[in-house]
PDB file of C-alpha atoms in Angstrom:
ATOM      1  CA  MET A   1      11.271  18.873  12.739  1.00 94.00           C
ATOM      2  CA  LYS A   2      12.528  16.299  10.039  1.00 96.00           C
ATOM      3  CA  ALA A   3      11.220  12.872  10.079  1.00 97.00           C
ATOM      4  CA  LYS A   4      12.982   9.947   8.184  1.00 98.00           C
ATOM      5  CA  VAL A   5      10.507   7.188   7.802  1.00 98.00           C
ATOM      6  CA  TYR A   6      11.891   3.528   6.421  1.00 98.00           C
ATOM      7  CA  VAL A   7       9.048   1.077   4.836  1.00 97.00           C
ATOM      8  CA  THR A   8      10.352  -2.650   4.450  1.00 94.00           C
ATOM      9  CA  ILE A   9       9.053  -5.523   3.516  1.00 93.00           C
ATOM     10  CA  LYS A  10       8.402  -8.086   6.387  1.00 94.00           C
ATOM     11  CA  GLN A  11      11.092 -10.666   6.903  1.00 90.00           C
ATOM     12  CA  ASN A  12       8.705 -13.777   6.210  1.00 90.00           C
ATOM     13  CA  VAL A  13       7.215 -12.096   3.286  1.00 92.00           C
ATOM     14  CA  LEU A  14       8.618 -12.961  -0.386  1.00 87.00           C
ATOM     15  CA  ASP A  15      10.498  -9.722  -1.597  1.00 89.00           C
ATOM     16  CA  PRO A  16      10.650 -10.391  -5.331  1.00 88.00           C
ATOM     17  CA  GLN A  17      12.549  -6.951  -5.953  1.00 89.00           C
ATOM     18  CA  GLY A  18      15.315  -8.000  -3.674  1.00 92.00           C
ATOM     19  CA  SER A  19      15.810 -11.520  -4.675  1.00 91.00           C
ATOM     20  CA  ALA A  20      16.165 -10.255  -8.139  1.00 91.00           C
ATOM     21  CA  VAL A  21      18.876  -7.545  -6.881  1.00 94.00           C
ATOM     22  CA  GLN A  22      20.408 -10.351  -4.684  1.00 95.00           C
ATOM     23  CA  GLY A  23      20.759 -12.680  -8.039  1.00 94.00           C
ATOM     24  CA  ALA A  24      22.270  -9.391  -9.996  1.00 95.00           C
ATOM     25  CA  LEU A  25      25.071  -8.801  -7.388  1.00 97.00           C
ATOM     26  CA  HIS A  26      25.640 -13.249  -7.319  1.00 96.00           C
ATOM     27  CA  THR A  27      26.244 -12.957 -11.231  1.00 95.00           C
ATOM     28  CA  MET A  28      28.665  -9.633 -10.708  1.00 97.00           C
ATOM     29  CA  GLY A  29      30.813 -11.431  -8.608  1.00 97.00           C
ATOM     30  CA  PHE A  30      29.619 -10.027  -5.196  1.00 97.00           C
ATOM     31  CA  GLU A  31      29.230 -13.510  -3.662  1.00 96.00           C
ATOM     32  CA  GLU A  32      29.198 -12.612  -0.073  1.00 97.00           C
ATOM     33  CA  VAL A  33      25.978 -10.665  -0.186  1.00 97.00           C
ATOM     34  CA  GLY A  34      23.118 -12.874   1.384  1.00 94.00           C
ATOM     35  CA  LYS A  35      19.354 -11.541   1.726  1.00 91.00           C
ATOM     36  CA  VAL A  36      18.820  -8.327  -0.023  1.00 93.00           C
ATOM     37  CA  ARG A  37      15.408  -6.205   0.931  1.00 91.00           C
ATOM     38  CA  ILE A  38      14.154  -3.325  -0.636  1.00 92.00           C
ATOM     39  CA  GLY A  39      12.158  -0.811   0.812  1.00 94.00           C
ATOM     40  CA  LYS A  40      11.119   2.535   0.530  1.00 96.00           C
ATOM     41  CA  TYR A  41      12.330   5.955   2.276  1.00 97.00           C
ATOM     42  CA  LEU A  42      10.297   8.914   2.910  1.00 97.00           C
ATOM     43  CA  GLU A  43      11.529  12.465   4.376  1.00 97.00           C
ATOM     44  CA  LEU A  44       8.664  14.226   6.196  1.00 97.00           C
ATOM     45  CA  ASN A  45       9.079  17.833   7.235  1.00 97.00           C
ATOM     46  CA  LEU A  46       6.704  18.296  10.708  1.00 96.00           C
ATOM     47  CA  ASN A  47       5.292  21.480  11.868  1.00 95.00           C
ATOM     48  CA  THR A  48       5.614  20.901  15.295  1.00 94.00           C
ATOM     49  CA  SER A  49       8.346  20.964  18.023  1.00 92.00           C
ATOM     50  CA  ASP A  50       6.697  18.505  20.497  1.00 95.00           C
ATOM     51  CA  ARG A  51       8.722  15.239  19.843  1.00 95.00           C
ATOM     52  CA  ALA A  52       5.999  12.908  21.646  1.00 96.00           C
ATOM     53  CA  GLU A  53       3.419  14.185  19.857  1.00 96.00           C
ATOM     54  CA  ALA A  54       5.301  14.157  16.622  1.00 97.00           C
ATOM     55  CA  GLU A  55       6.055  10.471  17.346  1.00 97.00           C
ATOM     56  CA  ALA A  56       2.238   9.482  17.946  1.00 97.00           C
ATOM     57  CA  ARG A  57       1.093  11.457  14.778  1.00 97.00           C
ATOM     58  CA  LEU A  58       4.229   9.639  12.997  1.00 97.00           C
ATOM     59  CA  THR A  59       3.066   6.265  14.249  1.00 98.00           C
ATOM     60  CA  ALA A  60      -0.884   6.961  13.025  1.00 98.00           C
ATOM     61  CA  MET A  61       0.347   8.263   9.464  1.00 97.00           C
ATOM     62  CA  CYS A  62       2.753   4.937   8.999  1.00 98.00           C
ATOM     63  CA  GLU A  63      -0.237   2.858  10.136  1.00 97.00           C
ATOM     64  CA  LYS A  64      -2.942   4.437   7.981  1.00 96.00           C
ATOM     65  CA  LEU A  65      -1.024   4.852   5.119  1.00 97.00           C
ATOM     66  CA  LEU A  66       2.577   4.723   4.799  1.00 97.00           C
ATOM     67  CA  ALA A  67       3.106   1.320   5.378  1.00 97.00           C
ATOM     68  CA  ASN A  68       0.761  -1.391   4.571  1.00 97.00           C
ATOM     69  CA  THR A  69       1.125  -3.585   7.929  1.00 96.00           C
ATOM     70  CA  VAL A  70      -0.039  -6.669   6.373  1.00 95.00           C
ATOM     71  CA  VAL A  71       3.366  -6.923   4.348  1.00 95.00           C
ATOM     72  CA  GLU A  72       5.415  -4.071   5.667  1.00 96.00           C
ATOM     73  CA  ASP A  73       7.465  -2.912   8.696  1.00 96.00           C
ATOM     74  CA  TYR A  74       7.907   0.468   9.238  1.00 98.00           C
ATOM     75  CA  ARG A  75      10.555   2.426  11.883  1.00 97.00           C
ATOM     76  CA  PHE A  76      11.615   6.214  11.952  1.00 98.00           C
ATOM     77  CA  GLU A  77      13.478   8.541  13.119  1.00 97.00           C
ATOM     78  CA  LEU A  78      13.418  12.236  14.162  1.00 96.00           C
ATOM     79  CA  GLU A  79      15.630  15.087  13.765  1.00 92.00           C
ATOM     80  CA  GLY A  80      15.684  18.488  15.456  1.00 80.00           C
TER      81      GLY A  80
ATOM     82  CA  MET B   1     -30.806  -3.276 -10.509  1.00 96.00           C
ATOM     83  CA  LYS B   2     -28.419  -0.134 -10.620  1.00 98.00           C
ATOM     84  CA  PHE B   3     -24.698  -0.400 -10.970  1.00 98.00           C
ATOM     85  CA  ALA B   4     -21.853   1.991  -9.815  1.00 98.00           C
ATOM     86  CA  VAL B   5     -18.793   2.037 -11.759  1.00 98.00           C
ATOM     87  CA  LEU B   6     -15.991   4.050  -9.476  1.00 98.00           C
ATOM     88  CA  VAL B   7     -13.805   6.137 -11.411  1.00 98.00           C
ATOM     89  CA  PHE B   8     -10.648   7.245  -9.212  1.00 97.00           C
ATOM     90  CA  PRO B   9      -7.956   9.516 -11.428  1.00 97.00           C
ATOM     91  CA  GLY B  10      -5.844   6.723 -13.022  1.00 97.00           C
ATOM     92  CA  SER B  11      -8.680   4.136 -13.287  1.00 97.00           C
ATOM     93  CA  ASN B  12      -8.555   2.612 -16.976  1.00 97.00           C
ATOM     94  CA  CYS B  13     -11.246  -0.297 -16.882  1.00 97.00           C
ATOM     95  CA  ASP B  14     -14.019   1.787 -15.698  1.00 98.00           C
ATOM     96  CA  ILE B  15     -15.755   2.022 -19.620  1.00 98.00           C
ATOM     97  CA  ASP B  16     -15.099  -2.000 -19.794  1.00 98.00           C
ATOM     98  CA  CYS B  17     -16.837  -2.468 -16.346  1.00 98.00           C
ATOM     99  CA  TYR B  18     -19.949  -0.068 -17.760  1.00 98.00           C
ATOM    100  CA  LYS B  19     -20.103  -1.705 -21.308  1.00 98.00           C
ATOM    101  CA  ALA B  20     -20.101  -5.303 -19.534  1.00 98.00           C
ATOM    102  CA  VAL B  21     -22.687  -4.493 -17.180  1.00 98.00           C
ATOM    103  CA  GLU B  22     -24.456  -2.962 -20.542  1.00 97.00           C
ATOM    104  CA  ASP B  23     -24.100  -5.607 -22.734  1.00 96.00           C
ATOM    105  CA  THR B  24     -24.404  -8.777 -20.508  1.00 97.00           C
ATOM    106  CA  ILE B  25     -27.566  -8.014 -18.419  1.00 97.00           C
ATOM    107  CA  GLY B  26     -28.332  -4.369 -19.617  1.00 97.00           C
ATOM    108  CA  GLN B  27     -29.112  -3.043 -16.391  1.00 97.00           C
ATOM    109  CA  LYS B  28     -28.645   0.581 -15.516  1.00 98.00           C
ATOM    110  CA  VAL B  29     -25.176   1.377 -14.611  1.00 98.00           C
ATOM    111  CA  ASP B  30     -23.238   5.064 -13.847  1.00 98.00           C
ATOM    112  CA  TYR B  31     -19.705   6.298 -13.446  1.00 98.00           C
ATOM    113  CA  VAL B  32     -19.188   7.616 -10.247  1.00 98.00           C
ATOM    114  CA  TRP B  33     -16.427  10.000  -9.538  1.00 97.00           C
ATOM    115  CA  HIS B  34     -14.412   9.332  -6.258  1.00 97.00           C
ATOM    116  CA  THR B  35     -15.369  12.491  -4.640  1.00 97.00           C
ATOM    117  CA  THR B  36     -19.022  11.206  -4.435  1.00 97.00           C
ATOM    118  CA  THR B  37     -20.249  11.356  -1.037  1.00 96.00           C
ATOM    119  CA  ASP B  38     -23.744   9.111  -1.775  1.00 97.00           C
ATOM    120  CA  LEU B  39     -23.808   5.577  -2.957  1.00 97.00           C
ATOM    121  CA  SER B  40     -27.296   5.123  -1.510  1.00 97.00           C
ATOM    122  CA  GLY B  41     -28.991   4.512  -4.972  1.00 97.00           C
ATOM    123  CA  TYR B  42     -27.101   1.665  -6.255  1.00 98.00           C
ATOM    124  CA  ASP B  43     -27.341  -2.160  -5.490  1.00 97.00           C
ATOM    125  CA  ALA B  44     -23.866  -3.012  -6.671  1.00 98.00           C
ATOM    126  CA  ILE B  45     -20.656  -1.055  -6.861  1.00 98.00           C
ATOM    127  CA  LEU B  46     -17.707  -1.907  -9.302  1.00 98.00           C
ATOM    128  CA  VAL B  47     -14.197  -0.897  -8.334  1.00 98.00           C
ATOM    129  CA  PRO B  48     -12.649  -0.975 -11.633  1.00 98.00           C
ATOM    130  CA  GLY B  49      -8.961  -2.014 -12.294  1.00 97.00           C
ATOM    131  CA  GLY B  50      -6.263   0.673 -13.771  1.00 97.00           C
ATOM    132  CA  PHE B  51      -4.043   2.685 -11.577  1.00 97.00           C
ATOM    133  CA  SER B  52      -5.534   4.837  -9.064  1.00 96.00           C
ATOM    134  CA  TYR B  53      -3.378   7.808  -8.362  1.00 95.00           C
ATOM    135  CA  GLY B  54      -0.666   6.379 -10.086  1.00 94.00           C
ATOM    136  CA  ASP B  55      -0.251   3.545  -7.804  1.00 94.00           C
ATOM    137  CA  TYR B  56       1.942   6.038  -5.780  1.00 95.00           C
ATOM    138  CA  LEU B  57       3.297   4.543  -2.755  1.00 95.00           C
ATOM    139  CA  ARG B  58       1.404   1.367  -3.144  1.00 95.00           C
ATOM    140  CA  CYS B  59      -1.144   0.130  -5.471  1.00 96.00           C
ATOM    141  CA  GLY B  60      -4.592   1.258  -3.774  1.00 96.00           C
ATOM    142  CA  ALA B  61      -2.784   3.149  -0.733  1.00 96.00           C
ATOM    143  CA  ILE B  62      -3.973   6.503  -1.829  1.00 96.00           C
ATOM    144  CA  ALA B  63      -7.193   5.403  -3.633  1.00 97.00           C
ATOM    145  CA  ARG B  64      -8.497   3.644  -0.368  1.00 96.00           C
ATOM    146  CA  PHE B  65      -8.836   7.284   1.238  1.00 96.00           C
ATOM    147  CA  ALA B  66     -10.911   8.843  -1.406  1.00 96.00           C
ATOM    148  CA  PRO B  67     -14.203  10.271  -0.207  1.00 97.00           C
ATOM    149  CA  VAL B  68     -16.107   7.257  -2.113  1.00 98.00           C
ATOM    150  CA  MET B  69     -14.683   4.615  -0.031  1.00 98.00           C
ATOM    151  CA  ASN B  70     -16.415   5.485   3.134  1.00 97.00           C
ATOM    152  CA  GLU B  71     -19.568   5.182   0.980  1.00 98.00           C
ATOM    153  CA  VAL B  72     -18.165   1.501  -0.116  1.00 98.00           C
ATOM    154  CA  VAL B  73     -17.565   0.500   3.296  1.00 98.00           C
ATOM    155  CA  LYS B  74     -21.291   1.236   4.422  1.00 98.00           C
ATOM    156  CA  ALA B  75     -22.560  -0.139   1.485  1.00 98.00           C
ATOM    157  CA  ALA B  76     -20.451  -3.346   2.323  1.00 98.00           C
ATOM    158  CA  GLU B  77     -21.996  -3.277   5.880  1.00 97.00           C
ATOM    159  CA  GLU B  78     -25.613  -3.161   4.160  1.00 97.00           C
ATOM    160  CA  GLY B  79     -24.988  -5.874   2.424  1.00 97.00           C
ATOM    161  CA  LYS B  80     -24.724  -4.519  -1.051  1.00 97.00           C
ATOM    162  CA  PHE B  81     -22.782  -6.325  -3.585  1.00 98.00           C
ATOM    163  CA  ILE B  82     -19.223  -4.791  -4.454  1.00 98.00           C
ATOM    164  CA  LEU B  83     -16.689  -6.525  -6.778  1.00 98.00           C
ATOM    165  CA  GLY B  84     -13.173  -5.194  -7.114  1.00 98.00           C
ATOM    166  CA  ILE B  85     -11.055  -6.105 -10.246  1.00 98.00           C
ATOM    167  CA  CYS B  86      -7.390  -5.839 -10.452  1.00 98.00           C
ATOM    168  CA  ASN B  87      -6.740  -2.410  -9.078  1.00 98.00           C
ATOM    169  CA  GLY B  88     -10.212  -2.506  -7.335  1.00 98.00           C
ATOM    170  CA  PHE B  89      -9.220  -5.734  -5.796  1.00 98.00           C
ATOM    171  CA  GLN B  90      -5.970  -3.999  -4.355  1.00 98.00           C
ATOM    172  CA  ILE B  91      -8.069  -1.043  -3.170  1.00 98.00           C
ATOM    173  CA  LEU B  92     -10.408  -3.367  -1.275  1.00 98.00           C
ATOM    174  CA  THR B  93      -7.404  -4.764   0.346  1.00 98.00           C
ATOM    175  CA  GLU B  94      -5.929  -1.585   1.367  1.00 97.00           C
ATOM    176  CA  ALA B  95      -9.414  -0.763   2.754  1.00 97.00           C
ATOM    177  CA  GLY B  96      -9.689  -3.733   4.896  1.00 97.00           C
ATOM    178  CA  LEU B  97     -12.686  -4.895   3.178  1.00 98.00           C
ATOM    179  CA  LEU B  98     -10.853  -7.901   2.039  1.00 98.00           C
ATOM    180  CA  PRO B  99      -8.074  -9.959   4.211  1.00 98.00           C
ATOM    181  CA  GLY B 100      -4.464 -10.198   2.810  1.00 98.00           C
ATOM    182  CA  ALA B 101      -2.267  -7.487   0.611  1.00 97.00           C
ATOM    183  CA  LEU B 102      -1.308  -7.929  -3.295  1.00 97.00           C
ATOM    184  CA  ARG B 103       2.679  -8.069  -3.961  1.00 95.00           C
ATOM    185  CA  ARG B 104       5.106  -7.376  -6.866  1.00 94.00           C
ATOM    186  CA  ASN B 105       4.403 -10.339  -9.102  1.00 95.00           C
ATOM    187  CA  ASN B 106       7.316 -13.170  -8.345  1.00 92.00           C
ATOM    188  CA  GLY B 107       8.494 -12.745 -11.920  1.00 92.00           C
ATOM    189  CA  MET B 108       8.579  -9.164 -11.627  1.00 91.00           C
ATOM    190  CA  LYS B 109       7.223  -8.658 -14.836  1.00 94.00           C
ATOM    191  CA  PHE B 110       3.666  -6.928 -15.896  1.00 97.00           C
ATOM    192  CA  ILE B 111       1.644  -9.945 -17.274  1.00 97.00           C
ATOM    193  CA  CYS B 112      -0.731  -9.333 -19.787  1.00 97.00           C
ATOM    194  CA  ASP B 113      -2.367 -12.796 -20.798  1.00 97.00           C
ATOM    195  CA  GLN B 114      -5.075 -15.152 -20.654  1.00 96.00           C
ATOM    196  CA  THR B 115      -5.710 -17.164 -17.642  1.00 97.00           C
ATOM    197  CA  GLN B 116      -7.541 -20.483 -16.537  1.00 98.00           C
ATOM    198  CA  LEU B 117      -9.230 -19.935 -13.690  1.00 98.00           C
ATOM    199  CA  GLU B 118     -10.783 -22.658 -11.333  1.00 98.00           C
ATOM    200  CA  VAL B 119     -14.327 -21.605  -9.777  1.00 98.00           C
ATOM    201  CA  ALA B 120     -13.111 -22.708  -6.195  1.00 98.00           C
ATOM    202  CA  ASN B 121     -16.940 -21.343  -4.812  1.00 98.00           C
ATOM    203  CA  ASN B 122     -19.969 -21.086  -7.070  1.00 97.00           C
ATOM    204  CA  ASN B 123     -21.774 -20.559  -3.575  1.00 97.00           C
ATOM    205  CA  THR B 124     -21.584 -16.676  -3.757  1.00 97.00           C
ATOM    206  CA  ALA B 125     -23.594 -14.052  -5.371  1.00 97.00           C
ATOM    207  CA  PHE B 126     -21.046 -13.461  -7.978  1.00 98.00           C
ATOM    208  CA  THR B 127     -20.118 -17.301  -9.175  1.00 98.00           C
ATOM    209  CA  SER B 128     -23.600 -19.016  -8.993  1.00 97.00           C
ATOM    210  CA  GLU B 129     -24.032 -19.380 -12.588  1.00 98.00           C
ATOM    211  CA  TYR B 130     -20.938 -21.494 -12.672  1.00 98.00           C
ATOM    212  CA  ASN B 131     -20.129 -25.059 -11.643  1.00 98.00           C
ATOM    213  CA  GLU B 132     -17.870 -25.640  -8.737  1.00 96.00           C
ATOM    214  CA  GLY B 133     -14.399 -26.743 -10.075  1.00 97.00           C
ATOM    215  CA  GLU B 134     -15.298 -25.332 -13.382  1.00 98.00           C
ATOM    216  CA  ILE B 135     -12.211 -23.964 -15.561  1.00 98.00           C
ATOM    217  CA  ILE B 136     -12.846 -20.445 -17.099  1.00 98.00           C
ATOM    218  CA  ASN B 137     -10.829 -18.177 -19.268  1.00 98.00           C
ATOM    219  CA  ILE B 138     -10.156 -15.020 -17.996  1.00 98.00           C
ATOM    220  CA  PRO B 139      -7.578 -12.143 -18.525  1.00 98.00           C
ATOM    221  CA  ILE B 140      -5.162 -10.870 -16.412  1.00 98.00           C
ATOM    222  CA  ALA B 141      -3.021  -7.754 -16.872  1.00 98.00           C
ATOM    223  CA  HIS B 142      -1.206  -6.933 -13.552  1.00 98.00           C
ATOM    224  CA  GLY B 143       2.339  -6.210 -11.961  1.00 97.00           C
ATOM    225  CA  GLU B 144       1.437  -6.718  -8.341  1.00 96.00           C
ATOM    226  CA  GLY B 145      -1.390  -9.489  -8.397  1.00 97.00           C
ATOM    227  CA  ASN B 146       0.997 -11.809  -6.123  1.00 97.00           C
ATOM    228  CA  TYR B 147      -1.702 -12.357  -3.440  1.00 98.00           C
ATOM    229  CA  TYR B 148      -0.276 -12.760   0.355  1.00 97.00           C
ATOM    230  CA  CYS B 149      -1.825 -13.526   3.493  1.00 97.00           C
ATOM    231  CA  ASP B 150      -0.602 -15.151   6.351  1.00 96.00           C
ATOM    232  CA  ASP B 151      -1.484 -18.858   7.617  1.00 96.00           C
ATOM    233  CA  GLU B 152      -4.054 -17.888  10.013  1.00 97.00           C
ATOM    234  CA  THR B 153      -5.730 -15.869   7.342  1.00 98.00           C
ATOM    235  CA  LEU B 154      -5.472 -18.427   4.968  1.00 98.00           C
ATOM    236  CA  ALA B 155      -7.084 -20.868   7.288  1.00 98.00           C
ATOM    237  CA  GLN B 156      -9.915 -18.737   8.085  1.00 98.00           C
ATOM    238  CA  LEU B 157     -10.434 -18.200   4.129  1.00 98.00           C
ATOM    239  CA  LYS B 158     -10.411 -21.948   3.752  1.00 98.00           C
ATOM    240  CA  ALA B 159     -12.641 -22.781   6.786  1.00 98.00           C
ATOM    241  CA  ASN B 160     -15.260 -19.913   5.711  1.00 97.00           C
ATOM    242  CA  ASN B 161     -15.086 -20.887   2.025  1.00 97.00           C
ATOM    243  CA  GLN B 162     -14.023 -17.391   1.041  1.00 98.00           C
ATOM    244  CA  ILE B 163     -11.547 -18.413  -1.659  1.00 98.00           C
ATOM    245  CA  VAL B 164     -13.535 -17.663  -4.977  1.00 98.00           C
ATOM    246  CA  PHE B 165     -10.967 -18.466  -7.925  1.00 98.00           C
ATOM    247  CA  ARG B 166      -7.953 -20.142  -8.014  1.00 98.00           C
ATOM    248  CA  TYR B 167      -5.261 -20.204 -10.954  1.00 98.00           C
ATOM    249  CA  ALA B 168      -6.304 -23.573 -12.240  1.00 97.00           C
ATOM    250  CA  GLY B 169      -3.455 -26.658 -12.385  1.00 93.00           C
ATOM    251  CA  ASN B 170      -0.042 -25.535 -12.172  1.00 91.00           C
ATOM    252  CA  THR B 171      -0.576 -22.137 -13.882  1.00 95.00           C
ATOM    253  CA  ASN B 172       0.254 -19.834 -10.921  1.00 97.00           C
ATOM    254  CA  PRO B 173       1.299 -17.039 -13.029  1.00 97.00           C
ATOM    255  CA  ASN B 174       2.367 -14.715 -10.306  1.00 97.00           C
ATOM    256  CA  GLY B 175       3.126 -16.406  -6.990  1.00 96.00           C
ATOM    257  CA  SER B 176      -0.072 -16.000  -5.246  1.00 97.00           C
ATOM    258  CA  VAL B 177      -0.674 -17.706  -1.939  1.00 97.00           C
ATOM    259  CA  ASP B 178      -2.295 -21.133  -2.383  1.00 98.00           C
ATOM    260  CA  ASN B 179      -2.780 -20.163  -6.106  1.00 98.00           C
ATOM    261  CA  ILE B 180      -5.821 -17.354  -5.121  1.00 98.00           C
ATOM    262  CA  ALA B 181      -7.058 -15.270  -8.045  1.00 98.00           C
ATOM    263  CA  GLY B 182      -9.728 -14.020  -6.127  1.00 98.00           C
ATOM    264  CA  ILE B 183     -11.843 -14.012  -2.811  1.00 98.00           C
ATOM    265  CA  SER B 184     -14.582 -12.924  -0.880  1.00 98.00           C
ATOM    266  CA  ASN B 185     -15.020 -11.544   2.430  1.00 98.00           C
ATOM    267  CA  GLU B 186     -16.749 -13.419   5.370  1.00 97.00           C
ATOM    268  CA  ARG B 187     -20.265 -12.550   4.575  1.00 97.00           C
ATOM    269  CA  GLY B 188     -19.798 -13.151   0.889  1.00 97.00           C
ATOM    270  CA  ASN B 189     -20.954  -9.791  -0.735  1.00 98.00           C
ATOM    271  CA  VAL B 190     -17.658  -8.198  -0.972  1.00 98.00           C
ATOM    272  CA  VAL B 191     -15.488 -10.076  -3.963  1.00 98.00           C
ATOM    273  CA  GLY B 192     -11.815  -9.161  -5.146  1.00 98.00           C
ATOM    274  CA  MET B 193     -10.034 -10.650  -8.079  1.00 98.00           C
ATOM    275  CA  MET B 194      -6.923  -9.957 -10.042  1.00 98.00           C
ATOM    276  CA  PRO B 195      -8.230 -11.384 -13.400  1.00 98.00           C
ATOM    277  CA  HIS B 196     -10.612  -9.147 -15.406  1.00 98.00           C
ATOM    278  CA  PRO B 197     -14.054 -10.853 -16.262  1.00 98.00           C
ATOM    279  CA  GLU B 198     -15.302  -7.804 -17.504  1.00 98.00           C
ATOM    280  CA  ARG B 199     -12.814  -8.220 -20.534  1.00 97.00           C
ATOM    281  CA  ALA B 200     -14.257 -11.531 -21.166  1.00 98.00           C
ATOM    282  CA  VAL B 201     -17.887 -10.779 -22.262  1.00 97.00           C
ATOM    283  CA  ASP B 202     -17.680 -11.792 -25.864  1.00 96.00           C
ATOM    284  CA  GLN B 203     -15.999 -14.035 -28.168  1.00 94.00           C
ATOM    285  CA  LEU B 204     -14.371 -11.333 -30.103  1.00 94.00           C
ATOM    286  CA  LEU B 205     -12.555 -10.497 -27.061  1.00 91.00           C
ATOM    287  CA  GLY B 206     -11.303 -14.121 -26.979  1.00 93.00           C
ATOM    288  CA  SER B 207     -13.423 -15.302 -24.422  1.00 97.00           C
ATOM    289  CA  GLU B 208     -17.131 -14.888 -22.961  1.00 97.00           C
ATOM    290  CA  ASP B 209     -16.452 -16.390 -19.758  1.00 98.00           C
ATOM    291  CA  GLY B 210     -16.899 -13.928 -17.399  1.00 98.00           C
ATOM    292  CA  LYS B 211     -20.505 -13.002 -18.540  1.00 98.00           C
ATOM    293  CA  ARG B 212     -22.089 -15.303 -16.137  1.00 98.00           C
ATOM    294  CA  MET B 213     -20.275 -13.264 -12.934  1.00 98.00           C
ATOM    295  CA  PHE B 214     -22.772 -10.276 -14.257  1.00 98.00           C
ATOM    296  CA  THR B 215     -25.788 -12.395 -14.697  1.00 98.00           C
ATOM    297  CA  SER B 216     -24.773 -14.391 -11.289  1.00 98.00           C
ATOM    298  CA  ILE B 217     -25.185 -11.024  -9.423  1.00 98.00           C
ATOM    299  CA  LEU B 218     -28.313  -9.762 -11.206  1.00 97.00           C
ATOM    300  CA  ASN B 219     -29.818 -13.178 -10.169  1.00 97.00           C
ATOM    301  CA  ALA B 220     -28.702 -12.808  -6.739  1.00 97.00           C
ATOM    302  CA  TRP B 221     -30.384  -9.216  -6.458  1.00 96.00           C
ATOM    303  CA  ARG B 222     -33.597 -10.810  -7.841  1.00 95.00           C
ATOM    304  CA  GLU B 223     -33.386 -13.342  -5.059  1.00 93.00           C
ATOM    305  CA  LYS B 224     -32.303 -11.312  -2.439  1.00 91.00           C
ATOM    306  CA  ASN B 225     -35.429  -8.654  -3.663  1.00 89.00           C
ATOM    307  CA  GLY B 226     -37.980 -11.544  -4.693  1.00 82.00           C
ATOM    308  CA  ALA B 227     -38.352  -9.620  -7.700  1.00 67.00           C
ATOM    309  CA  ALA B 228     -38.546 -11.180 -11.515  1.00 58.00           C
ATOM    310  CA  VAL B 229     -38.712  -7.676 -12.749  1.00 55.00           C
ATOM    311  CA  ASN B 230     -36.165  -6.434 -15.080  1.00 52.00           C
ATOM    312  CA  SER B 231     -35.779  -3.011 -13.191  1.00 48.00           C
TER     313      SER B 231
END
């Protein structure tokens, strides 16, 4: 089973990288761009076919290591 | 008194910490590798700066699960003195020993510079040799030192007097909430800070204002152990 994990900075926490990219896009003439948030994308191959178990394990992975929930949110998708 | 300086793959301020202990207070000090599973012989633990595990994923995120960190948690519970500097501060927040997190500097750049710090709380084992409100000259060197905590946590930090250092005046270099440069846990035996006191222990280095952090720790340990002896 394949998991895709997305980690993003919380909406109420300043994302300096996102702000810099937003500024660059505006400079380039892409004025329609509002807020930009930069995050991380992780692909994990899981040796399991039990979807419920995979979800529980992924949640634990995100809470413990993959995201710092003080400043980041996470979500994941399972394929296969 | 005996100090441990933790060493992770990628630590690069471990030698500075070791030398600072030797040069400022002349106490015993050992390098302790991250796989160590016993810190019972140490009275104080220094978590040094650097780029542990390459700072992969997030600063301190992987180091926080090194075997030695279980022992650091135990030592914190036992009331031993723990000081995390720079990457060490990031590791202690990731480990949950200190509240909040360190974000990318708001100016996006890695900053290597002298900073003026205000001693916000001199009633700790780490700062008793300073005057409250004293301005001291300590260098920083970080790309991710922008301290963040939510409003509720900030109110708790203030109420419990856990803010130990602030960037003085209008000199906040990285966007930290409330100009915070260093904090303690509620009990006061764990301190984390982005600036580097171990790099400010001799005028040759540009400042010796960091010295008194080490003398403060030694004094606190002596008071706690009722010992005036140099051990």
